[in-house]
Amino acid sequence: MTMAEVATARFSINPITLVGAANDSNYWQAETQEVSVNTYFVRPGIELGFETPKTTITFDATVDFYWYDDQDTPPVGIQDASDDDYVGFTGDFNADYQLTNRLNIGLSDQLYITRDPARSDINSNSISRDKYTINYFEPTAYYEFADKFGLLASYRNTMTDYESELEDSEENRGVFDLYYLLNRSAAVYAGYAIWERDYDQDSSDYLSNFVSLNYEHQFNYFTIKGGGGYHKRTFDEPALDDLDLFSWKIQIRGQEADTTYKTMNNARSMIDGRSFRQGQDVDLLLDESRSLLTLDLGQEMNNDGTGDNYYTATYARFEGGYRFFGKLETLLRLSVQNSDYETDERNEDTYFVSASIGYWVLDYLLLGFEGGYETRDSNFTGNNYDNTFAMVMLNFDYNFSGK
């Protein structure tokens, strides 16, 4: 890094703290014997940023304290919710460097200590609340070898380690995308991904191969991505049949820029085990924008198949928000996922809806409320559930920045 780059560098330091309380009418997501539970949480942390014309580095981290309190007497055989009290962690590091005019390199690392099954698989259909540590480590390189062509290559290592004597796993994945730039706002690319997941107990290890053709287009404030291809998964256990699937995905992202105010955190994702499965890359309600719209449609195979439980997840997820008068924020989330299991006749539909409202009492202090409902319809007795939830929270987010 040159002295000129250092001289033009921008730094940002944001101490953050999220404090709140929530109630779930059916905390254990049971078909019968519902138990209402209050959740209390405190998440102090920090956001750091460093940027030059060629380099961008960000680091976000919180230490996550959770306490639980039964509002009903747990039935025989159901543990006290307070047994789930724990201290977790959320950390996200990203570095990006323009090494040459044609070569860009990057590195990201995400670390979670959590009870949220969606952190291990975005299409998770689990209601487990077991505590585990998961780490995603991913170096990336993009090389533009001609005016119209570019190659994106990345490697991802995923380590999943449960606190109890449950099954841990490791995944190693390579991703290669060959781009052809149609113009400044559109591109097509052929993708190939190969990954192997190894389990340390009884589940069969597997190898996945996925080839796809994709298209991406930028329209003013909107980005549209879509594509599909063939996914084949083979298992080490001879008794398990190979799986194959035509997998596809459509993503729409829209943001109307307005940097007057930073905005409300995605409050629901702060409650471990109850996160809105919009994706691990969506952590803010409105990220320095007046409005936000996301839509995800797709069909994919789940990756975390502990116990050899594999299914086709077909989903639709919508998120839309708007900020009024610079201080009042609103957000609506809707999702539906069908989980069609390959290993048995199990078939389940899960529906989720929530609405949020937040008011910036001060430029750095947000008061927010969220309420919603989640339900599952299963053809297996005992797997249905209904849960109504509500939450109130305070978000402190103060920016210290300079040059």
mmCIF file with all atom_site columns, C-alpha atoms in Angstrom, residues 75-222:
data_model
loop_
_atom_site.group_PDB
_atom_site.id
_atom_site.type_symbol
_atom_site.label_atom_id
_atom_site.label_alt_id
_atom_site.label_comp_id
_atom_site.label_asym_id
_atom_site.label_entity_id
_atom_site.label_seq_id
_atom_site.pdbx_PDB_ins_code
_atom_site.Cartn_x
_atom_site.Cartn_y
_atom_site.Cartn_z
_atom_site.occupancy
_atom_site.B_iso_or_equiv
_atom_site.pdbx_formal_charge
_atom_site.auth_seq_id
_atom_site.auth_comp_id
_atom_site.auth_asym_id
_atom_site.auth_atom_id
_atom_site.pdbx_PDB_model_num
ATOM 1   C CA . PRO A 1 75  ? -44.882 -30.503 30.567  1.00 0.00 ? 75  PRO A CA 1
ATOM 2   C CA . VAL A 1 76  ? -43.219 -33.649 31.844  1.00 0.00 ? 76  VAL A CA 1
ATOM 3   C CA . GLY A 1 77  ? -40.215 -34.422 29.666  1.00 0.00 ? 77  GLY A CA 1
ATOM 4   C CA . ILE A 1 78  ? -39.786 -30.814 28.459  1.00 0.00 ? 78  ILE A CA 1
ATOM 5   C CA . GLN A 1 79  ? -36.755 -29.007 29.876  1.00 0.00 ? 79  GLN A CA 1
ATOM 6   C CA . ASP A 1 80  ? -36.832 -25.550 31.391  1.00 0.00 ? 80  ASP A CA 1
ATOM 7   C CA . ALA A 1 81  ? -36.115 -22.889 28.778  1.00 0.00 ? 81  ALA A CA 1
ATOM 8   C CA . SER A 1 82  ? -33.532 -21.368 31.121  1.00 0.00 ? 82  SER A CA 1
ATOM 9   C CA . ASP A 1 83  ? -31.369 -24.443 30.462  1.00 0.00 ? 83  ASP A CA 1
ATOM 10  C CA . ASP A 1 84  ? -30.736 -22.814 27.065  1.00 0.00 ? 84  ASP A CA 1
ATOM 11  C CA . ASP A 1 85  ? -29.172 -19.656 28.556  1.00 0.00 ? 85  ASP A CA 1
ATOM 12  C CA . TYR A 1 86  ? -25.872 -19.054 26.815  1.00 0.00 ? 86  TYR A CA 1
ATOM 13  C CA . VAL A 1 87  ? -23.244 -16.645 25.550  1.00 0.00 ? 87  VAL A CA 1
ATOM 14  C CA . GLY A 1 88  ? -22.756 -16.644 21.783  1.00 0.00 ? 88  GLY A CA 1
ATOM 15  C CA . PHE A 1 89  ? -20.711 -14.742 19.221  1.00 0.00 ? 89  PHE A CA 1
ATOM 16  C CA . THR A 1 90  ? -21.270 -13.237 15.774  1.00 0.00 ? 90  THR A CA 1
ATOM 17  C CA . GLY A 1 91  ? -18.234 -12.171 13.758  1.00 0.00 ? 91  GLY A CA 1
ATOM 18  C CA . ASP A 1 92  ? -17.793 -11.154 10.117  1.00 0.00 ? 92  ASP A CA 1
ATOM 19  C CA . PHE A 1 93  ? -14.459 -10.167 8.532   1.00 0.00 ? 93  PHE A CA 1
ATOM 20  C CA . ASN A 1 94  ? -14.096 -9.110  4.875   1.00 0.00 ? 94  ASN A CA 1
ATOM 21  C CA . ALA A 1 95  ? -11.061 -7.856  2.973   1.00 0.00 ? 95  ALA A CA 1
ATOM 22  C CA . ASP A 1 96  ? -10.898 -6.857  -0.703  1.00 0.00 ? 96  ASP A CA 1
ATOM 23  C CA . TYR A 1 97  ? -7.826  -5.653  -2.630  1.00 0.00 ? 97  TYR A CA 1
ATOM 24  C CA . GLN A 1 98  ? -7.436  -4.561  -6.259  1.00 0.00 ? 98  GLN A CA 1
ATOM 25  C CA . LEU A 1 99  ? -4.011  -6.090  -6.823  1.00 0.00 ? 99  LEU A CA 1
ATOM 26  C CA . THR A 1 100 ? -3.704  -5.076  -10.494 1.00 0.00 ? 100 THR A CA 1
ATOM 27  C CA . ASN A 1 101 ? -5.987  -3.549  -13.102 1.00 0.00 ? 101 ASN A CA 1
ATOM 28  C CA . ARG A 1 102 ? -7.179  -7.051  -13.946 1.00 0.00 ? 102 ARG A CA 1
ATOM 29  C CA . LEU A 1 103 ? -6.832  -8.985  -10.676 1.00 0.00 ? 103 LEU A CA 1
ATOM 30  C CA . ASN A 1 104 ? -8.923  -8.554  -7.522  1.00 0.00 ? 104 ASN A CA 1
ATOM 31  C CA . ILE A 1 105 ? -8.409  -10.731 -4.441  1.00 0.00 ? 105 ILE A CA 1
ATOM 32  C CA . GLY A 1 106 ? -10.543 -11.068 -1.342  1.00 0.00 ? 106 GLY A CA 1
ATOM 33  C CA . LEU A 1 107 ? -10.857 -12.918 1.934   1.00 0.00 ? 107 LEU A CA 1
ATOM 34  C CA . SER A 1 108 ? -13.852 -13.419 4.203   1.00 0.00 ? 108 SER A CA 1
ATOM 35  C CA . ASP A 1 109 ? -14.368 -15.226 7.479   1.00 0.00 ? 109 ASP A CA 1
ATOM 36  C CA . GLN A 1 110 ? -17.641 -15.643 9.375   1.00 0.00 ? 110 GLN A CA 1
ATOM 37  C CA . LEU A 1 111 ? -17.755 -17.116 12.867  1.00 0.00 ? 111 LEU A CA 1
ATOM 38  C CA . TYR A 1 112 ? -20.926 -17.891 14.820  1.00 0.00 ? 112 TYR A CA 1
ATOM 39  C CA . ILE A 1 113 ? -21.522 -19.428 18.227  1.00 0.00 ? 113 ILE A CA 1
ATOM 40  C CA . THR A 1 114 ? -25.255 -19.885 18.079  1.00 0.00 ? 114 THR A CA 1
ATOM 41  C CA . ARG A 1 115 ? -28.405 -21.957 18.478  1.00 0.00 ? 115 ARG A CA 1
ATOM 42  C CA . ASP A 1 116 ? -29.782 -20.919 15.067  1.00 0.00 ? 116 ASP A CA 1
ATOM 43  C CA . PRO A 1 117 ? -29.951 -23.870 12.598  1.00 0.00 ? 117 PRO A CA 1
ATOM 44  C CA . ALA A 1 118 ? -30.256 -21.439 9.676   1.00 0.00 ? 118 ALA A CA 1
ATOM 45  C CA . ARG A 1 119 ? -26.612 -20.416 10.211  1.00 0.00 ? 119 ARG A CA 1
ATOM 46  C CA . SER A 1 120 ? -25.551 -23.910 9.145   1.00 0.00 ? 120 SER A CA 1
ATOM 47  C CA . ASP A 1 121 ? -27.930 -24.153 6.177   1.00 0.00 ? 121 ASP A CA 1
ATOM 48  C CA . ILE A 1 122 ? -29.976 -21.282 4.759   1.00 0.00 ? 122 ILE A CA 1
ATOM 49  C CA . ASN A 1 123 ? -32.670 -23.793 3.740   1.00 0.00 ? 123 ASN A CA 1
ATOM 50  C CA . SER A 1 124 ? -32.691 -25.545 7.105   1.00 0.00 ? 124 SER A CA 1
ATOM 51  C CA . ASN A 1 125 ? -35.941 -27.233 8.123   1.00 0.00 ? 125 ASN A CA 1
ATOM 52  C CA . SER A 1 126 ? -34.701 -28.025 11.623  1.00 0.00 ? 126 SER A CA 1
ATOM 53  C CA . ILE A 1 127 ? -36.260 -26.854 14.899  1.00 0.00 ? 127 ILE A CA 1
ATOM 54  C CA . SER A 1 128 ? -33.187 -27.873 16.896  1.00 0.00 ? 128 SER A CA 1
ATOM 55  C CA . ARG A 1 129 ? -31.861 -25.486 19.524  1.00 0.00 ? 129 ARG A CA 1
ATOM 56  C CA . ASP A 1 130 ? -28.531 -27.218 20.136  1.00 0.00 ? 130 ASP A CA 1
ATOM 57  C CA . LYS A 1 131 ? -25.608 -24.857 20.582  1.00 0.00 ? 131 LYS A CA 1
ATOM 58  C CA . TYR A 1 132 ? -22.797 -25.079 18.044  1.00 0.00 ? 132 TYR A CA 1
ATOM 59  C CA . THR A 1 133 ? -19.877 -23.176 16.546  1.00 0.00 ? 133 THR A CA 1
ATOM 60  C CA . ILE A 1 134 ? -19.668 -22.716 12.790  1.00 0.00 ? 134 ILE A CA 1
ATOM 61  C CA . ASN A 1 135 ? -16.928 -20.990 10.796  1.00 0.00 ? 135 ASN A CA 1
ATOM 62  C CA . TYR A 1 136 ? -16.901 -20.082 7.092   1.00 0.00 ? 136 TYR A CA 1
ATOM 63  C CA . PHE A 1 137 ? -13.460 -19.262 5.657   1.00 0.00 ? 137 PHE A CA 1
ATOM 64  C CA . GLU A 1 138 ? -13.354 -18.157 2.010   1.00 0.00 ? 138 GLU A CA 1
ATOM 65  C CA . PRO A 1 139 ? -10.535 -16.668 -0.102  1.00 0.00 ? 139 PRO A CA 1
ATOM 66  C CA . THR A 1 140 ? -11.604 -15.387 -3.537  1.00 0.00 ? 140 THR A CA 1
ATOM 67  C CA . ALA A 1 141 ? -9.941  -14.126 -6.713  1.00 0.00 ? 141 ALA A CA 1
ATOM 68  C CA . TYR A 1 142 ? -11.405 -12.480 -9.822  1.00 0.00 ? 142 TYR A CA 1
ATOM 69  C CA . TYR A 1 143 ? -9.265  -12.156 -12.957 1.00 0.00 ? 143 TYR A CA 1
ATOM 70  C CA . GLU A 1 144 ? -10.360 -10.192 -16.017 1.00 0.00 ? 144 GLU A CA 1
ATOM 71  C CA . PHE A 1 145 ? -8.307  -11.832 -18.754 1.00 0.00 ? 145 PHE A CA 1
ATOM 72  C CA . ALA A 1 146 ? -9.977  -9.999  -21.678 1.00 0.00 ? 146 ALA A CA 1
ATOM 73  C CA . ASP A 1 147 ? -12.187 -6.962  -22.167 1.00 0.00 ? 147 ASP A CA 1
ATOM 74  C CA . LYS A 1 148 ? -15.312 -9.125  -22.061 1.00 0.00 ? 148 LYS A CA 1
ATOM 75  C CA . PHE A 1 149 ? -14.241 -12.187 -20.062 1.00 0.00 ? 149 PHE A CA 1
ATOM 76  C CA . GLY A 1 150 ? -13.500 -12.785 -16.399 1.00 0.00 ? 150 GLY A CA 1
ATOM 77  C CA . LEU A 1 151 ? -12.995 -15.738 -14.064 1.00 0.00 ? 151 LEU A CA 1
ATOM 78  C CA . LEU A 1 152 ? -14.120 -15.816 -10.419 1.00 0.00 ? 152 LEU A CA 1
ATOM 79  C CA . ALA A 1 153 ? -12.600 -18.592 -8.298  1.00 0.00 ? 153 ALA A CA 1
ATOM 80  C CA . SER A 1 154 ? -13.117 -19.211 -4.608  1.00 0.00 ? 154 SER A CA 1
ATOM 81  C CA . TYR A 1 155 ? -12.526 -21.851 -1.970  1.00 0.00 ? 155 TYR A CA 1
ATOM 82  C CA . ARG A 1 156 ? -14.713 -22.240 1.108   1.00 0.00 ? 156 ARG A CA 1
ATOM 83  C CA . ASN A 1 157 ? -14.020 -24.260 4.231   1.00 0.00 ? 157 ASN A CA 1
ATOM 84  C CA . THR A 1 158 ? -16.934 -24.764 6.639   1.00 0.00 ? 158 THR A CA 1
ATOM 85  C CA . MET A 1 159 ? -16.378 -26.221 10.112  1.00 0.00 ? 159 MET A CA 1
ATOM 86  C CA . THR A 1 160 ? -19.399 -27.153 12.264  1.00 0.00 ? 160 THR A CA 1
ATOM 87  C CA . ASP A 1 161 ? -18.762 -28.157 15.889  1.00 0.00 ? 161 ASP A CA 1
ATOM 88  C CA . TYR A 1 162 ? -21.574 -28.920 18.360  1.00 0.00 ? 162 TYR A CA 1
ATOM 89  C CA . GLU A 1 163 ? -21.125 -28.306 22.070  1.00 0.00 ? 163 GLU A CA 1
ATOM 90  C CA . SER A 1 164 ? -22.922 -31.539 22.980  1.00 0.00 ? 164 SER A CA 1
ATOM 91  C CA . GLU A 1 165 ? -21.991 -34.939 21.594  1.00 0.00 ? 165 GLU A CA 1
ATOM 92  C CA . LEU A 1 166 ? -23.867 -34.378 18.350  1.00 0.00 ? 166 LEU A CA 1
ATOM 93  C CA . GLU A 1 167 ? -22.394 -34.920 14.911  1.00 0.00 ? 167 GLU A CA 1
ATOM 94  C CA . ASP A 1 168 ? -19.807 -32.424 13.706  1.00 0.00 ? 168 ASP A CA 1
ATOM 95  C CA . SER A 1 169 ? -18.908 -31.929 10.060  1.00 0.00 ? 169 SER A CA 1
ATOM 96  C CA . GLU A 1 170 ? -16.460 -30.250 7.685   1.00 0.00 ? 170 GLU A CA 1
ATOM 97  C CA . GLU A 1 171 ? -17.132 -29.057 4.153   1.00 0.00 ? 171 GLU A CA 1
ATOM 98  C CA . ASN A 1 172 ? -14.583 -28.088 1.491   1.00 0.00 ? 172 ASN A CA 1
ATOM 99  C CA . ARG A 1 173 ? -15.974 -26.334 -1.575  1.00 0.00 ? 173 ARG A CA 1
ATOM 100 C CA . GLY A 1 174 ? -14.535 -24.931 -4.796  1.00 0.00 ? 174 GLY A CA 1
ATOM 101 C CA . VAL A 1 175 ? -16.514 -22.479 -6.957  1.00 0.00 ? 175 VAL A CA 1
ATOM 102 C CA . PHE A 1 176 ? -15.584 -21.351 -10.492 1.00 0.00 ? 176 PHE A CA 1
ATOM 103 C CA . ASP A 1 177 ? -17.618 -18.818 -12.497 1.00 0.00 ? 177 ASP A CA 1
ATOM 104 C CA . LEU A 1 178 ? -16.666 -17.831 -16.059 1.00 0.00 ? 178 LEU A CA 1
ATOM 105 C CA . TYR A 1 179 ? -18.179 -14.433 -16.946 1.00 0.00 ? 179 TYR A CA 1
ATOM 106 C CA . TYR A 1 180 ? -18.966 -12.867 -20.299 1.00 0.00 ? 180 TYR A CA 1
ATOM 107 C CA . LEU A 1 181 ? -19.776 -9.158  -19.967 1.00 0.00 ? 181 LEU A CA 1
ATOM 108 C CA . LEU A 1 182 ? -22.544 -8.232  -22.397 1.00 0.00 ? 182 LEU A CA 1
ATOM 109 C CA . ASN A 1 183 ? -22.291 -4.537  -21.506 1.00 0.00 ? 183 ASN A CA 1
ATOM 110 C CA . ARG A 1 184 ? -21.711 -2.347  -18.434 1.00 0.00 ? 184 ARG A CA 1
ATOM 111 C CA . SER A 1 185 ? -24.877 -3.547  -16.724 1.00 0.00 ? 185 SER A CA 1
ATOM 112 C CA . ALA A 1 186 ? -25.365 -7.170  -17.845 1.00 0.00 ? 186 ALA A CA 1
ATOM 113 C CA . ALA A 1 187 ? -23.398 -10.409 -17.818 1.00 0.00 ? 187 ALA A CA 1
ATOM 114 C CA . VAL A 1 188 ? -23.875 -14.124 -18.369 1.00 0.00 ? 188 VAL A CA 1
ATOM 115 C CA . TYR A 1 189 ? -21.714 -16.703 -16.621 1.00 0.00 ? 189 TYR A CA 1
ATOM 116 C CA . ALA A 1 190 ? -21.231 -20.442 -16.496 1.00 0.00 ? 190 ALA A CA 1
ATOM 117 C CA . GLY A 1 191 ? -20.698 -21.840 -13.028 1.00 0.00 ? 191 GLY A CA 1
ATOM 118 C CA . TYR A 1 192 ? -19.209 -25.005 -11.607 1.00 0.00 ? 192 TYR A CA 1
ATOM 119 C CA . ALA A 1 193 ? -19.125 -25.909 -7.907  1.00 0.00 ? 193 ALA A CA 1
ATOM 120 C CA . ILE A 1 194 ? -17.766 -29.034 -6.267  1.00 0.00 ? 194 ILE A CA 1
ATOM 121 C CA . TRP A 1 195 ? -17.881 -29.751 -2.563  1.00 0.00 ? 195 TRP A CA 1
ATOM 122 C CA . GLU A 1 196 ? -17.327 -32.597 -0.159  1.00 0.00 ? 196 GLU A CA 1
ATOM 123 C CA . ARG A 1 197 ? -18.853 -32.864 3.316   1.00 0.00 ? 197 ARG A CA 1
ATOM 124 C CA . ASP A 1 198 ? -17.375 -35.191 5.927   1.00 0.00 ? 198 ASP A CA 1
ATOM 125 C CA . TYR A 1 199 ? -19.250 -36.202 9.103   1.00 0.00 ? 199 TYR A CA 1
ATOM 126 C CA . ASP A 1 200 ? -17.491 -37.474 12.211  1.00 0.00 ? 200 ASP A CA 1
ATOM 127 C CA . GLN A 1 201 ? -20.140 -40.004 13.289  1.00 0.00 ? 201 GLN A CA 1
ATOM 128 C CA . ASP A 1 202 ? -22.702 -42.129 11.448  1.00 0.00 ? 202 ASP A CA 1
ATOM 129 C CA . SER A 1 203 ? -23.966 -39.907 8.624   1.00 0.00 ? 203 SER A CA 1
ATOM 130 C CA . SER A 1 204 ? -22.625 -40.746 5.198   1.00 0.00 ? 204 SER A CA 1
ATOM 131 C CA . ASP A 1 205 ? -20.038 -38.429 3.678   1.00 0.00 ? 205 ASP A CA 1
ATOM 132 C CA . TYR A 1 206 ? -20.996 -37.061 0.267   1.00 0.00 ? 206 TYR A CA 1
ATOM 133 C CA . LEU A 1 207 ? -19.674 -35.353 -2.849  1.00 0.00 ? 207 LEU A CA 1
ATOM 134 C CA . SER A 1 208 ? -21.722 -32.748 -4.739  1.00 0.00 ? 208 SER A CA 1
ATOM 135 C CA . ASN A 1 209 ? -21.208 -31.436 -8.283  1.00 0.00 ? 209 ASN A CA 1
ATOM 136 C CA . PHE A 1 210 ? -23.231 -28.536 -9.645  1.00 0.00 ? 210 PHE A CA 1
ATOM 137 C CA . VAL A 1 211 ? -23.014 -26.963 -13.110 1.00 0.00 ? 211 VAL A CA 1
ATOM 138 C CA . SER A 1 212 ? -25.132 -23.941 -14.008 1.00 0.00 ? 212 SER A CA 1
ATOM 139 C CA . LEU A 1 213 ? -25.791 -21.142 -16.478 1.00 0.00 ? 213 LEU A CA 1
ATOM 140 C CA . ASN A 1 214 ? -26.635 -17.715 -15.036 1.00 0.00 ? 214 ASN A CA 1
ATOM 141 C CA . TYR A 1 215 ? -27.553 -14.141 -15.960 1.00 0.00 ? 215 TYR A CA 1
ATOM 142 C CA . GLU A 1 216 ? -27.157 -10.868 -14.032 1.00 0.00 ? 216 GLU A CA 1
ATOM 143 C CA . HIS A 1 217 ? -28.511 -7.413  -14.889 1.00 0.00 ? 217 HIS A CA 1
ATOM 144 C CA . GLN A 1 218 ? -28.402 -4.030  -13.154 1.00 0.00 ? 218 GLN A CA 1
ATOM 145 C CA . PHE A 1 219 ? -31.397 -1.679  -13.621 1.00 0.00 ? 219 PHE A CA 1
ATOM 146 C CA . ASN A 1 220 ? -30.847 1.623   -11.789 1.00 0.00 ? 220 ASN A CA 1
ATOM 147 C CA . TYR A 1 221 ? -31.592 0.652   -8.157  1.00 0.00 ? 221 TYR A CA 1
ATOM 148 C CA . PHE A 1 222 ? -32.418 -2.977  -8.987  1.00 0.00 ? 222 PHE A CA 1
#
